[in-house]
Amino acid sequence: EATGPDVPFMVENPTYDADAPEAARYGRFVRSGKAVARGWPYQKDGPATGGMTCAGLSCLAIVKDRLSDERLKGPDALTKDERARIDKALVDGLAWLASNFTVTENPASPRNWHYYYLYGLERTGSLMGLKFIGTHDWYREGADLLLGAQKPSGEWPAAGGAENRYVQTSFALLFLKRATSPTRFRAPVVTGGADDEPSE
């Protein structure tokens, strides 16, 4: 998406201590600048969806990882401008995902590709080394849902889209296994006040 709503970019408070007397005052999450919530659609003029936004984020994380290799020179390496554009797209994509977060359906496409979206969530979280997407513990929420949906036979039931029980079960297992290897690079660090643009 070319544009979207401005939203606060939330990060885990590194000094948070649940047992400290001031825990309720400062909270587990703090605002760290703002971002423009922009996701990825399945088709150019369609709405952004959770599954496609996870795919876009994962692709950019891999591109940044591979093309930031110090052995690459000249036109094969990312330029400073390209790196900044990728970081902005990552921050904005994560803002879209946080703003639309759910594990109970594929955001903006609720009747289609639910478990594909969950596997995309696993790829995004693992590739970027994220424990939280916004204020959501994505793995715990997804795992709780999947463990509750598994049938006594061990499979996960078919759902909307072109999925069947074998596809559903494969996506569920990939999510639960956390099958994706992380990249060397994490999500861009966002700093500044509530009205500042994201920056590294």
Tab-separated table of C-alpha atoms in Angstrom, residues 27-166:
chain	number	residue	atom	x	y	z
A	27	GLY	CA	3.535	-0.668	31.524
A	28	ARG	CA	5.052	-3.489	29.527
A	29	PHE	CA	4.860	-1.634	26.202
A	30	VAL	CA	5.850	1.896	25.265
A	31	ARG	CA	5.348	4.060	22.216
A	32	SER	CA	8.467	4.389	20.109
A	33	GLY	CA	7.662	6.880	17.418
A	34	LYS	CA	4.970	6.388	14.834
A	35	ALA	CA	4.561	4.539	11.588
A	36	VAL	CA	2.208	4.495	8.632
A	37	ALA	CA	0.246	1.230	8.737
A	38	ARG	CA	0.810	-0.125	5.197
A	39	GLY	CA	0.259	-3.769	4.273
A	40	TRP	CA	0.483	-5.886	1.138
A	41	PRO	CA	-2.481	-7.020	-1.005
A	42	TYR	CA	-2.860	-10.238	-2.975
A	43	GLN	CA	-3.692	-8.260	-6.107
A	44	LYS	CA	-2.416	-4.780	-6.921
A	45	ASP	CA	-5.692	-2.929	-6.369
A	46	GLY	CA	-7.053	-5.214	-3.652
A	47	PRO	CA	-7.029	-4.696	0.103
A	48	ALA	CA	-4.019	-5.605	2.189
A	49	THR	CA	-4.382	-8.936	4.001
A	50	GLY	CA	-2.583	-10.603	6.878
A	51	GLY	CA	-1.190	-13.440	4.768
A	52	MET	CA	0.179	-11.157	2.073
A	53	THR	CA	1.560	-8.652	4.580
A	54	CYS	CA	3.460	-11.464	6.288
A	55	ALA	CA	4.765	-12.560	2.871
A	56	GLY	CA	5.919	-9.012	2.052
A	57	LEU	CA	7.636	-8.593	5.417
A	58	SER	CA	9.347	-11.979	5.142
A	59	CYS	CA	10.626	-11.253	1.635
A	60	LEU	CA	12.069	-7.888	2.667
A	61	ALA	CA	13.725	-9.417	5.743
A	62	ILE	CA	15.412	-12.023	3.519
A	63	VAL	CA	16.448	-9.407	0.929
A	64	LYS	CA	17.962	-7.212	3.643
A	65	ASP	CA	19.775	-10.192	5.125
A	66	ARG	CA	21.206	-11.483	1.854
A	67	LEU	CA	22.071	-8.155	0.218
A	68	SER	CA	23.662	-6.715	3.363
A	69	ASP	CA	26.417	-9.333	3.223
A	70	GLU	CA	29.711	-7.508	3.724
A	71	ARG	CA	31.241	-9.544	0.875
A	72	LEU	CA	28.939	-7.888	-1.667
A	73	LYS	CA	30.288	-4.852	-3.500
A	74	GLY	CA	28.987	-2.262	-5.918
A	75	PRO	CA	25.652	-2.889	-7.606
A	76	ASP	CA	25.089	-6.204	-5.792
A	77	ALA	CA	24.989	-4.598	-2.333
A	78	LEU	CA	22.146	-2.541	-0.908
A	79	THR	CA	22.661	1.204	-1.122
A	80	LYS	CA	22.010	3.414	1.888
A	81	ASP	CA	18.773	4.620	0.234
A	82	GLU	CA	17.611	1.065	-0.498
A	83	ARG	CA	18.324	0.014	3.076
A	84	ALA	CA	16.350	3.007	4.398
A	85	ARG	CA	13.401	2.218	2.098
A	86	ILE	CA	13.415	-1.425	3.214
A	87	ASP	CA	13.533	-0.421	6.882
A	88	LYS	CA	10.633	2.003	6.392
A	89	ALA	CA	8.591	-0.698	4.629
A	90	LEU	CA	9.383	-3.175	7.433
A	91	VAL	CA	8.328	-0.715	10.147
A	92	ASP	CA	5.147	0.253	8.290
A	93	GLY	CA	4.288	-3.383	7.502
A	94	LEU	CA	4.735	-4.354	11.147
A	95	ALA	CA	2.528	-1.407	12.113
A	96	TRP	CA	-0.199	-2.709	9.760
A	97	LEU	CA	0.145	-6.210	11.177
A	98	ALA	CA	0.001	-4.931	14.776
A	99	SER	CA	-3.028	-2.735	14.002
A	100	ASN	CA	-4.905	-5.644	12.420
A	101	PHE	CA	-3.526	-8.428	14.608
A	102	THR	CA	-5.524	-11.566	15.265
A	103	VAL	CA	-4.827	-15.284	15.210
A	104	THR	CA	-8.459	-16.310	14.794
A	105	GLU	CA	-8.581	-15.450	11.069
A	106	ASN	CA	-6.559	-14.041	8.189
A	107	PRO	CA	-6.887	-10.248	8.693
A	108	ALA	CA	-8.928	-8.576	5.912
A	109	SER	CA	-9.611	-12.004	4.378
A	110	PRO	CA	-11.422	-13.817	7.210
A	111	ARG	CA	-12.792	-16.748	5.231
A	112	ASN	CA	-9.604	-17.577	3.335
A	113	TRP	CA	-6.194	-19.033	4.065
A	114	HIS	CA	-6.281	-18.792	7.851
A	115	TYR	CA	-3.499	-21.324	8.510
A	116	TYR	CA	-1.399	-19.997	5.627
A	117	TYR	CA	-1.538	-16.636	7.417
A	118	LEU	CA	-0.488	-18.279	10.701
A	119	TYR	CA	2.523	-19.851	8.996
A	120	GLY	CA	3.282	-16.418	7.494
A	121	LEU	CA	3.128	-14.974	10.995
A	122	GLU	CA	5.666	-17.582	12.098
A	123	ARG	CA	7.991	-16.699	9.205
A	124	THR	CA	7.726	-12.975	9.933
A	125	GLY	CA	8.269	-13.350	13.670
A	126	SER	CA	11.130	-15.818	13.314
A	127	LEU	CA	12.952	-14.097	10.433
A	128	MET	CA	12.874	-10.768	12.243
A	129	GLY	CA	13.521	-12.124	15.731
A	130	LEU	CA	10.266	-10.768	17.162
A	131	LYS	CA	8.730	-11.920	20.415
A	132	PHE	CA	5.898	-9.398	20.051
A	133	ILE	CA	4.053	-7.907	17.109
A	134	GLY	CA	2.763	-4.682	18.591
A	135	THR	CA	1.602	-5.780	22.030
A	136	HIS	CA	0.831	-9.354	20.980
A	137	ASP	CA	2.903	-12.400	21.882
A	138	TRP	CA	2.295	-13.819	18.397
A	139	TYR	CA	3.663	-17.300	19.063
A	140	ARG	CA	1.804	-17.916	22.329
A	141	GLU	CA	-1.496	-16.665	20.902
A	142	GLY	CA	-1.113	-18.728	17.726
A	143	ALA	CA	0.030	-21.849	19.571
A	144	ASP	CA	-2.888	-21.636	22.010
A	145	LEU	CA	-5.323	-21.423	19.102
A	146	LEU	CA	-3.738	-24.318	17.194
A	147	LEU	CA	-3.491	-26.610	20.202
A	148	GLY	CA	-7.183	-26.031	20.883
A	149	ALA	CA	-8.156	-26.754	17.258
A	150	GLN	CA	-6.251	-30.035	16.793
A	151	LYS	CA	-8.474	-33.092	16.398
A	152	PRO	CA	-7.994	-36.282	18.481
A	153	SER	CA	-6.669	-37.942	15.303
A	154	GLY	CA	-3.796	-35.446	15.285
A	155	GLU	CA	-4.906	-33.471	12.238
A	156	TRP	CA	-6.265	-29.960	11.887
A	157	PRO	CA	-9.597	-29.607	10.069
A	158	ALA	CA	-10.046	-28.153	6.591
A	159	ALA	CA	-11.147	-24.525	6.358
A	160	GLY	CA	-11.882	-21.861	3.742
A	161	GLY	CA	-9.870	-21.128	0.620
A	162	ALA	CA	-8.180	-23.977	-1.201
A	163	GLU	CA	-6.914	-25.552	2.008
A	164	ASN	CA	-7.592	-29.155	2.972
A	165	ARG	CA	-6.771	-31.071	6.147
A	166	TYR	CA	-3.303	-32.051	4.878
